[in-house]
PDB file of C-alpha atoms in Angstrom:
ATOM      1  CA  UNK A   1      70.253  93.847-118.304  1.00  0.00           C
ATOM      2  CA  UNK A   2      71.096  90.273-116.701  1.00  0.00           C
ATOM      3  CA  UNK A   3      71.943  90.170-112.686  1.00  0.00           C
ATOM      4  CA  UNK A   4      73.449  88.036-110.505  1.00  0.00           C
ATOM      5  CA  UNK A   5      71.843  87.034-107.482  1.00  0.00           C
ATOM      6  CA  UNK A   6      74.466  85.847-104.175  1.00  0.00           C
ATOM      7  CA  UNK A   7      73.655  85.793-100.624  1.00  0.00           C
ATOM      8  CA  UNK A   8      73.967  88.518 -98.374  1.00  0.00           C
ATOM      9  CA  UNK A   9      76.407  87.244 -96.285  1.00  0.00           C
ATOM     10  CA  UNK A  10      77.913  83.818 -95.087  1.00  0.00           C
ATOM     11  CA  UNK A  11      79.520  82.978 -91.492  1.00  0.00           C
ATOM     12  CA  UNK A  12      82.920  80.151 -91.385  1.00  0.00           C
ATOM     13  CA  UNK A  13      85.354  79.469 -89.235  1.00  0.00           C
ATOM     14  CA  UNK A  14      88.881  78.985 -90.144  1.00  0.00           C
ATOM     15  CA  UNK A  15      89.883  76.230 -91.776  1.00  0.00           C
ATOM     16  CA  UNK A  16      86.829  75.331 -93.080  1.00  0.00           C
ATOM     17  CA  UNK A  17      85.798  75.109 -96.973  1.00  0.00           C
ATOM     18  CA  UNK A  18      83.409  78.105 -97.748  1.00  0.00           C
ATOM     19  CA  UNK A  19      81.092  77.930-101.162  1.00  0.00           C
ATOM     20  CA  UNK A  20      79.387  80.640-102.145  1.00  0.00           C
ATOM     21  CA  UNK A  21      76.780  80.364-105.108  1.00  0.00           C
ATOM     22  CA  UNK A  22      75.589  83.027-107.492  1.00  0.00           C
ATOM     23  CA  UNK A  23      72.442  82.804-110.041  1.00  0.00           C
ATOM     24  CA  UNK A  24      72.673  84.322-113.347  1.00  0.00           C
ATOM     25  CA  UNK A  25      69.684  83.498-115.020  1.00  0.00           C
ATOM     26  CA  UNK A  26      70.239  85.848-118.050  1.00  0.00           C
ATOM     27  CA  UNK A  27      73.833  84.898-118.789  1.00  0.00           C
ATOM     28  CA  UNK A  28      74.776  85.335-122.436  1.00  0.00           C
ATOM     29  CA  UNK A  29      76.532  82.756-124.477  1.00  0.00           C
ATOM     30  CA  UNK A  30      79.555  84.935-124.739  1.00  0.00           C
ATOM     31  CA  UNK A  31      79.745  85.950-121.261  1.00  0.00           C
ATOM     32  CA  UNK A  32      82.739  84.620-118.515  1.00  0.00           C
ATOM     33  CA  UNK A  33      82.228  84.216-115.030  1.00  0.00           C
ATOM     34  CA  UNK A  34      84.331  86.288-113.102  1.00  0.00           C
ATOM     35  CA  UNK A  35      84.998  86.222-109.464  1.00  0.00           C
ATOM     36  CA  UNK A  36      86.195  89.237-107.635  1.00  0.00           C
ATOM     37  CA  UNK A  37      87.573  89.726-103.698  1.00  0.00           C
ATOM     38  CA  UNK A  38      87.392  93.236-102.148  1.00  0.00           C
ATOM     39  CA  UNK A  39      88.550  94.001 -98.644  1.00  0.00           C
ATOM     40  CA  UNK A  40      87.530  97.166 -96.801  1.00  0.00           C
ATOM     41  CA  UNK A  41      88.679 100.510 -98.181  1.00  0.00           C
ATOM     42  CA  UNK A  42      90.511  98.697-100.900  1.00  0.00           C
ATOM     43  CA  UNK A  43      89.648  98.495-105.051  1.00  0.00           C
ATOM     44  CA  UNK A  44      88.314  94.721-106.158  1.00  0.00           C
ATOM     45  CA  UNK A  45      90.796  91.872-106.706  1.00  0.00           C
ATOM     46  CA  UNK A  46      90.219  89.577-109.550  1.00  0.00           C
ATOM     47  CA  UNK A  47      89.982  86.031-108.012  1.00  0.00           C
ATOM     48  CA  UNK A  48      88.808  83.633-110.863  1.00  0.00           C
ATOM     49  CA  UNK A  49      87.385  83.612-114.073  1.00  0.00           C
ATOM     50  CA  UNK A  50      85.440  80.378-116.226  1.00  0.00           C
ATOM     51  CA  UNK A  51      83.295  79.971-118.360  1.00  0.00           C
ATOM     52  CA  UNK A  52      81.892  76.401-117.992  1.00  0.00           C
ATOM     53  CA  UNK A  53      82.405  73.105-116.170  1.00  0.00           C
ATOM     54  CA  UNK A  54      85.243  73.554-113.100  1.00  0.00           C
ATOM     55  CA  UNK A  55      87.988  75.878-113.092  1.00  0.00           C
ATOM     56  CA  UNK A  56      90.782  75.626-110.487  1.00  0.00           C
ATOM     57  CA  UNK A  57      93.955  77.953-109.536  1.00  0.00           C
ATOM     58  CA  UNK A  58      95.954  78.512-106.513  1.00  0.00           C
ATOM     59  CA  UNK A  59      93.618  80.301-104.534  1.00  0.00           C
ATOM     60  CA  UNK A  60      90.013  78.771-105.393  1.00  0.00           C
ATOM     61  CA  UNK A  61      87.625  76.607-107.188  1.00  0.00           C
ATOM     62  CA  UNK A  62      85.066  77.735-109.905  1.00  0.00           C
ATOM     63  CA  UNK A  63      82.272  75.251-110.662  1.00  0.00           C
ATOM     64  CA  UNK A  64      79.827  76.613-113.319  1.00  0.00           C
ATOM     65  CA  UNK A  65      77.259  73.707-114.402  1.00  0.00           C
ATOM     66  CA  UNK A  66      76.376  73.057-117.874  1.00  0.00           C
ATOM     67  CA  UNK A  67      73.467  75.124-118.348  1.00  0.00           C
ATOM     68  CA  UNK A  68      75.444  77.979-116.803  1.00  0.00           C
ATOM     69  CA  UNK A  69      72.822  79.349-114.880  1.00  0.00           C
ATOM     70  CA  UNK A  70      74.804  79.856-111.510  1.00  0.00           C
ATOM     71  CA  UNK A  71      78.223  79.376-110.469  1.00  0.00           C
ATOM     72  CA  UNK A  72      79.565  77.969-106.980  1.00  0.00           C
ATOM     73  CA  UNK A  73      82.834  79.905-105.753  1.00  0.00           C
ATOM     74  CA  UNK A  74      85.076  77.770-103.339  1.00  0.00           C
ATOM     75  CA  UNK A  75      87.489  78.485-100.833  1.00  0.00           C
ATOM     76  CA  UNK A  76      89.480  75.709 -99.611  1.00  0.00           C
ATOM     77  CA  UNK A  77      90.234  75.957 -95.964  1.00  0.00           C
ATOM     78  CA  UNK A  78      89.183  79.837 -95.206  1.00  0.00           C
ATOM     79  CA  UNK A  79      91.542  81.849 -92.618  1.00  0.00           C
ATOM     80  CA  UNK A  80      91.150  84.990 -91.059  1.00  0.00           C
ATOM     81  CA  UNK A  81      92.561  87.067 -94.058  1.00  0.00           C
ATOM     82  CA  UNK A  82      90.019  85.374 -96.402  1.00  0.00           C
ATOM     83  CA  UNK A  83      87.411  87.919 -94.564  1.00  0.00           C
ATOM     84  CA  UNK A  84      85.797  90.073 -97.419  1.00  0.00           C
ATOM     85  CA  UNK A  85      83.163  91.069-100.361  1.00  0.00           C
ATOM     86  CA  UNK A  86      83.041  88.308-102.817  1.00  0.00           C
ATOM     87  CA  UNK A  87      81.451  89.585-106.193  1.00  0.00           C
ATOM     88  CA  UNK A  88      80.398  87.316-108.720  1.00  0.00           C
ATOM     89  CA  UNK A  89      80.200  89.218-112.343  1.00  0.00           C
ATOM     90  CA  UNK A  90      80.147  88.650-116.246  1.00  0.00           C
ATOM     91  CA  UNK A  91      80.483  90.835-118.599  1.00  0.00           C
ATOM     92  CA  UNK A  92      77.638  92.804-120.124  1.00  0.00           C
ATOM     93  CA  UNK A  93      77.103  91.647-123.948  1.00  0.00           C
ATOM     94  CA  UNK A  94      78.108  95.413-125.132  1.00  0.00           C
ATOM     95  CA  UNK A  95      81.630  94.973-124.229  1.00  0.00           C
ATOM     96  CA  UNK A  96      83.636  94.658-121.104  1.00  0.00           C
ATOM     97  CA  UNK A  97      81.488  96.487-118.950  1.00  0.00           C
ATOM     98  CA  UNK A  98      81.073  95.453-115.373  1.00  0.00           C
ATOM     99  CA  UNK A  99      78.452  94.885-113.150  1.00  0.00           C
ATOM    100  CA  UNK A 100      78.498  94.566-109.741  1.00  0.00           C
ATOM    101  CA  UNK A 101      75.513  93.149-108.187  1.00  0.00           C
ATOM    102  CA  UNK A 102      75.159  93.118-103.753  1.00  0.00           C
ATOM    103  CA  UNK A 103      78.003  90.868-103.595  1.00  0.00           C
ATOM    104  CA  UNK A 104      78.231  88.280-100.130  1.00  0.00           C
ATOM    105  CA  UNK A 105      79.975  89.454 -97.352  1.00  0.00           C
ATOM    106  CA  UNK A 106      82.018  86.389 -95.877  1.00  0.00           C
ATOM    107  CA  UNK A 107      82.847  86.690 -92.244  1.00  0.00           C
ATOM    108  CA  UNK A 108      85.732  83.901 -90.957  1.00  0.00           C
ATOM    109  CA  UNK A 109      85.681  83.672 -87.257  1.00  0.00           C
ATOM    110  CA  UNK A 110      88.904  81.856 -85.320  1.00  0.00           C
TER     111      UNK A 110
ATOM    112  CA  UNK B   1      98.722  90.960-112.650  1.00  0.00           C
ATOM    113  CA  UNK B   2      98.775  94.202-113.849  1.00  0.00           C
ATOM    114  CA  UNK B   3      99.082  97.172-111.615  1.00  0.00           C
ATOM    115  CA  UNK B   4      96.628 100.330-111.331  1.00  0.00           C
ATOM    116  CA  UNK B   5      96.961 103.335-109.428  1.00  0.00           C
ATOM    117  CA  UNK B   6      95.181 106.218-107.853  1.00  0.00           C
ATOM    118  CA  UNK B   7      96.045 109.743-106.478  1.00  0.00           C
ATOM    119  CA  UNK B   8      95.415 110.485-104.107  1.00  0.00           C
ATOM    120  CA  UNK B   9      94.618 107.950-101.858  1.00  0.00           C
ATOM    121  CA  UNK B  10      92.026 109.911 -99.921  1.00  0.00           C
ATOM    122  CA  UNK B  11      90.964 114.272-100.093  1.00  0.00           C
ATOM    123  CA  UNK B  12      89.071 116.213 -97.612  1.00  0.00           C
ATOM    124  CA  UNK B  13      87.721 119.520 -99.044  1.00  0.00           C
ATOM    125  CA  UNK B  14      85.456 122.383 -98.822  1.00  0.00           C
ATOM    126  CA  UNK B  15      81.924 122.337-100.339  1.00  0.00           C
ATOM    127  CA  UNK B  16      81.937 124.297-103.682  1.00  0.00           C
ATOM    128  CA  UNK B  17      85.440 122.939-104.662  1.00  0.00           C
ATOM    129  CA  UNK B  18      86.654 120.215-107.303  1.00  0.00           C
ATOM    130  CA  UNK B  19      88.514 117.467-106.914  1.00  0.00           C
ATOM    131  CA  UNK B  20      90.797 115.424-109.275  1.00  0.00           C
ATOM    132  CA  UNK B  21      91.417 111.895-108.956  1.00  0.00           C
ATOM    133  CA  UNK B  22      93.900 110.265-111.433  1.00  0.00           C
ATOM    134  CA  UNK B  23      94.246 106.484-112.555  1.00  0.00           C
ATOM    135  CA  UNK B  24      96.982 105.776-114.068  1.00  0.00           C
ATOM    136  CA  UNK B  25      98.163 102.143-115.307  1.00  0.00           C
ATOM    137  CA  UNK B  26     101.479 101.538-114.624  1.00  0.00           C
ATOM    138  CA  UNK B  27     102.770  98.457-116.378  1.00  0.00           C
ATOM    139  CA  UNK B  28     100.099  98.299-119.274  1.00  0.00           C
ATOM    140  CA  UNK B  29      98.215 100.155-121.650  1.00  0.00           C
ATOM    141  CA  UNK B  30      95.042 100.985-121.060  1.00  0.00           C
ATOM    142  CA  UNK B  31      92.790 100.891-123.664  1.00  0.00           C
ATOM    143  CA  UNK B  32      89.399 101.497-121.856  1.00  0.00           C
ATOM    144  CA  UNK B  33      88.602 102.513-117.766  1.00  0.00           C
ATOM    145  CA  UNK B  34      85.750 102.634-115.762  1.00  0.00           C
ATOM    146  CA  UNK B  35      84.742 104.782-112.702  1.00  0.00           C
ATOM    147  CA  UNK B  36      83.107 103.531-110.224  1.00  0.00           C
ATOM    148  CA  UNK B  37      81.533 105.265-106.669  1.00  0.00           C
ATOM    149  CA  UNK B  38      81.061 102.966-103.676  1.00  0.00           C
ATOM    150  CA  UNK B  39      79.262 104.115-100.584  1.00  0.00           C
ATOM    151  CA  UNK B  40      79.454 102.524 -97.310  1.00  0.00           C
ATOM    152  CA  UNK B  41      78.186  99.039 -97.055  1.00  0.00           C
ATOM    153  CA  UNK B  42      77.422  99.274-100.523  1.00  0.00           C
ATOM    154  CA  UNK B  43      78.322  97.527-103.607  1.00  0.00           C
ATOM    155  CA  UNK B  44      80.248  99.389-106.952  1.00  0.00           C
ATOM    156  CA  UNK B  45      78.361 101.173-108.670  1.00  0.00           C
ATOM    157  CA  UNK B  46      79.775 102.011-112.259  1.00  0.00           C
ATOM    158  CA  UNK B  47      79.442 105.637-112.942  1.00  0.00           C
ATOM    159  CA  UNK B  48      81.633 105.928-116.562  1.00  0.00           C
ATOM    160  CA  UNK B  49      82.969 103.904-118.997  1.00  0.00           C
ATOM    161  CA  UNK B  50      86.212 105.868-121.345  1.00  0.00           C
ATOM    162  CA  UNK B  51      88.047 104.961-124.500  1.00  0.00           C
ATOM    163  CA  UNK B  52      91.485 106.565-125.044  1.00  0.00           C
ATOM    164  CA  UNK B  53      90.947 109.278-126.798  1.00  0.00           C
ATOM    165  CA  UNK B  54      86.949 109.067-126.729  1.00  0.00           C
ATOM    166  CA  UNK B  55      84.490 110.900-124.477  1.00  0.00           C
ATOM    167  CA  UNK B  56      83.478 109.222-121.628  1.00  0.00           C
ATOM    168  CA  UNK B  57      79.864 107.356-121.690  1.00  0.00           C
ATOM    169  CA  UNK B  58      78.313 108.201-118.453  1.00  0.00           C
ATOM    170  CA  UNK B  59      75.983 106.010-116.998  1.00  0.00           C
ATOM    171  CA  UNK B  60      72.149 106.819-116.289  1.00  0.00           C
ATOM    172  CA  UNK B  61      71.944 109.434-113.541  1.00  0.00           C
ATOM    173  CA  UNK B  62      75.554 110.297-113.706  1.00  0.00           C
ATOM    174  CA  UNK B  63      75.784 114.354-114.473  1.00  0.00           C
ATOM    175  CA  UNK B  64      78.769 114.608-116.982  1.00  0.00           C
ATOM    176  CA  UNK B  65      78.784 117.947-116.584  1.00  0.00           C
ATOM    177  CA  UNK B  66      80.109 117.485-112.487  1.00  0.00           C
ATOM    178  CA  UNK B  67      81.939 114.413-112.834  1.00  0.00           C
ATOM    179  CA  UNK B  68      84.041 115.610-115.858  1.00  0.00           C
ATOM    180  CA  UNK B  69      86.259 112.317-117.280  1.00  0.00           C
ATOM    181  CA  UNK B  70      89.476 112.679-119.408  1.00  0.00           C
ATOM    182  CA  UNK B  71      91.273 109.579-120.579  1.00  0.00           C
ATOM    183  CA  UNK B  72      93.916 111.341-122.526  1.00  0.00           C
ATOM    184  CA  UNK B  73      96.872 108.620-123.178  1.00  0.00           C
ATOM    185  CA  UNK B  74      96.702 104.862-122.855  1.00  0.00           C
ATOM    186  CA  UNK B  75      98.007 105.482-119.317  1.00  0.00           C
ATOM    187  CA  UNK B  76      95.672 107.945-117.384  1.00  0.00           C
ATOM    188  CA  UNK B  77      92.262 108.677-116.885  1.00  0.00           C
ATOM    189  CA  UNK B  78      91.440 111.831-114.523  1.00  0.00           C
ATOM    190  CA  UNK B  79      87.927 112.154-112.952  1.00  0.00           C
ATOM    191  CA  UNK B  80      87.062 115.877-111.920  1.00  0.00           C
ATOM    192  CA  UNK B  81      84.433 116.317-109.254  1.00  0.00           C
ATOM    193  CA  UNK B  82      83.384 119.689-110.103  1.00  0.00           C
ATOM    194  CA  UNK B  83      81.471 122.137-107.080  1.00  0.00           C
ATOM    195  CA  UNK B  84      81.574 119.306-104.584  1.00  0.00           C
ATOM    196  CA  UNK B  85      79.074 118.485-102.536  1.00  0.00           C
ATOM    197  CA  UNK B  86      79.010 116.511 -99.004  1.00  0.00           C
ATOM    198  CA  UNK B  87      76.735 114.000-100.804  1.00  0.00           C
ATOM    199  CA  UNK B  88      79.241 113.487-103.128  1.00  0.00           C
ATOM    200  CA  UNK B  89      81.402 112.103-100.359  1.00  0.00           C
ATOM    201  CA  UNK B  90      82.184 108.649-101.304  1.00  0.00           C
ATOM    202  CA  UNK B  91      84.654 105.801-102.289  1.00  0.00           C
ATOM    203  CA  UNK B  92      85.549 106.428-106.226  1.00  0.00           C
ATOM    204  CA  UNK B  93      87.856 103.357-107.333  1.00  0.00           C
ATOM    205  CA  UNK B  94      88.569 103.322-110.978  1.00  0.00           C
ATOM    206  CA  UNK B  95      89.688 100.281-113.019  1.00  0.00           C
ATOM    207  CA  UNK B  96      91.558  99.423-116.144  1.00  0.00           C
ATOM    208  CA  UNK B  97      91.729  96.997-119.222  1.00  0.00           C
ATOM    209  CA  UNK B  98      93.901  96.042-121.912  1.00  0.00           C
ATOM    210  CA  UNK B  99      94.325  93.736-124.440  1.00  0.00           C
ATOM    211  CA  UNK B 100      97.595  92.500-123.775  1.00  0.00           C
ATOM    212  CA  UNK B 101      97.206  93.121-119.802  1.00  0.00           C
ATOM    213  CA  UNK B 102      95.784  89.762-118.612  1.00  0.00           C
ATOM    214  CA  UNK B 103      95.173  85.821-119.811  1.00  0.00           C
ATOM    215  CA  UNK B 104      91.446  86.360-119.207  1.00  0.00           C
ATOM    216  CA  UNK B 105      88.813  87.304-120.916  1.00  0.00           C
ATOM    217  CA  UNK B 106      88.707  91.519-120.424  1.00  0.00           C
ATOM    218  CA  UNK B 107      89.647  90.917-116.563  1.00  0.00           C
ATOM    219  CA  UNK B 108      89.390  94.573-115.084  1.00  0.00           C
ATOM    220  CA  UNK B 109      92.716  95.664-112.680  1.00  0.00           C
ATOM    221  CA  UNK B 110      91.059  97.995-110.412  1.00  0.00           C
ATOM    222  CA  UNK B 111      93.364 100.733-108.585  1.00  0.00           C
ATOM    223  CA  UNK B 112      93.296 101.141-104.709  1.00  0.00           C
ATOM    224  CA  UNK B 113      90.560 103.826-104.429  1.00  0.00           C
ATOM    225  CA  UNK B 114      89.981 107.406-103.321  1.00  0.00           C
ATOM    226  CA  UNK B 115      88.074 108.723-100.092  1.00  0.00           C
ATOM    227  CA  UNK B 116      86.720 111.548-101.216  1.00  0.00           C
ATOM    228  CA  UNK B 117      85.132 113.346 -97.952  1.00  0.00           C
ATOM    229  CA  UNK B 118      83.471 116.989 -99.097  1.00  0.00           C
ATOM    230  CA  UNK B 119      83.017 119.381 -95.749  1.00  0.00           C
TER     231      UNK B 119
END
């Protein structure tokens, strides 16, 4: 079963831009890259979803490169409120099955 | 999005006892949900997947026969902790699907989460 690999943790301060990779080695051609936010005591929260090149919505920035291998999550401008779990995920080739690797715990100091 | 919740938001109870949690999808149909148990500092850790209408396929080390899963409309699962334990204690946050739900490729809605704390 493929994993995802993301660091730990990361340290900002506010206002700053915040990227957080993820390496997915064992992607499979039909899998999406999908982005989740979870705050303490509280279910996931999608975030983002791609599947190749750059994907961009209100909230963030998905950059996935061409041989898909990792993908680079960016937060324009971090505050306070953007302190969380950040889960990167794709979908396991036997449906829509999640799976939640370590995830990186992003701490935003003022 | 689409909006998924979970009752109740957090149970204490006596060792020995069960426990029901229900997810229920409020503004969509549901066609498959997932439990999940998450313990302190820890990430998700998917413990069933159900089909409406289907049993429930557990995943490896999950006892069926204590964390009994019914996903009996398009609209509710329930997850039964049966004989609770205090190592049972734990975060269980279950999430929802549909085909019609979302403009991404099967993007999960995940409800709120129950505390589950067993004396």
């Amino acid at each position: 079963l493929a994993k995802t690999t993301q660091p730990i943790s990361m340290d900002s301060y506010e206002g700053q831009e915040v990227n957080i990779t993820c390496s997915h080695n064992n992607i499979a051609t039909n899998d999406y890259i999908t982005w989740y936010q979870q705050f303490p005591s509280q279910g996931p929260r999608f975030i983002i979803q791609g599947y190749k090149t750059k994907v961009t919505n209100e909230v963030a920035s998905l950059f996935i490169p061409a041989d898909r291998k990792s993908s680079t999550l960016s937060l324009p401008r971090v505050s306070l409120s953007d302190t969380a779990v950040y889960y990167c995920l794709f979908h396991n080739n036997a449906g829509n099955m999640l799976t939640f690797g370590g995830g990186t715990r992003l701490m935003v100091k003022p | 999005g689409a909006v998924v919740s979970q009752h109740p938001s957090w149970v204490i109870c006596k060792s020995g006892t069960s426990v029901k949690i229900e997810c229920r999808s409020l503004d969509f149909q549901a066609t498959t949900m997932f439990w999940y148990r998450q313990f302190p500092k820890q990430s998700l850790m998917l413990m069933a997947t159900s089909n409406e209408g289907s049993k429930a396929t557990y995943e490896q080390g999950v006892e069926k026969d204590k964390f009994l899963i019914n996903h009996a409309s398009l609209t509710l699962s329930t997850l039964t902790v049966t004989s609770a334990h205090p190592e049972d204690s734990s975060f269980y946050i279950c999430s929802a699907s549909g085909t019609w739900a979302s403009d991404y490729y099967n993007e999960q809605f995940f409800g709120p989460g129950t505390r589950l704390t067993v004396l």
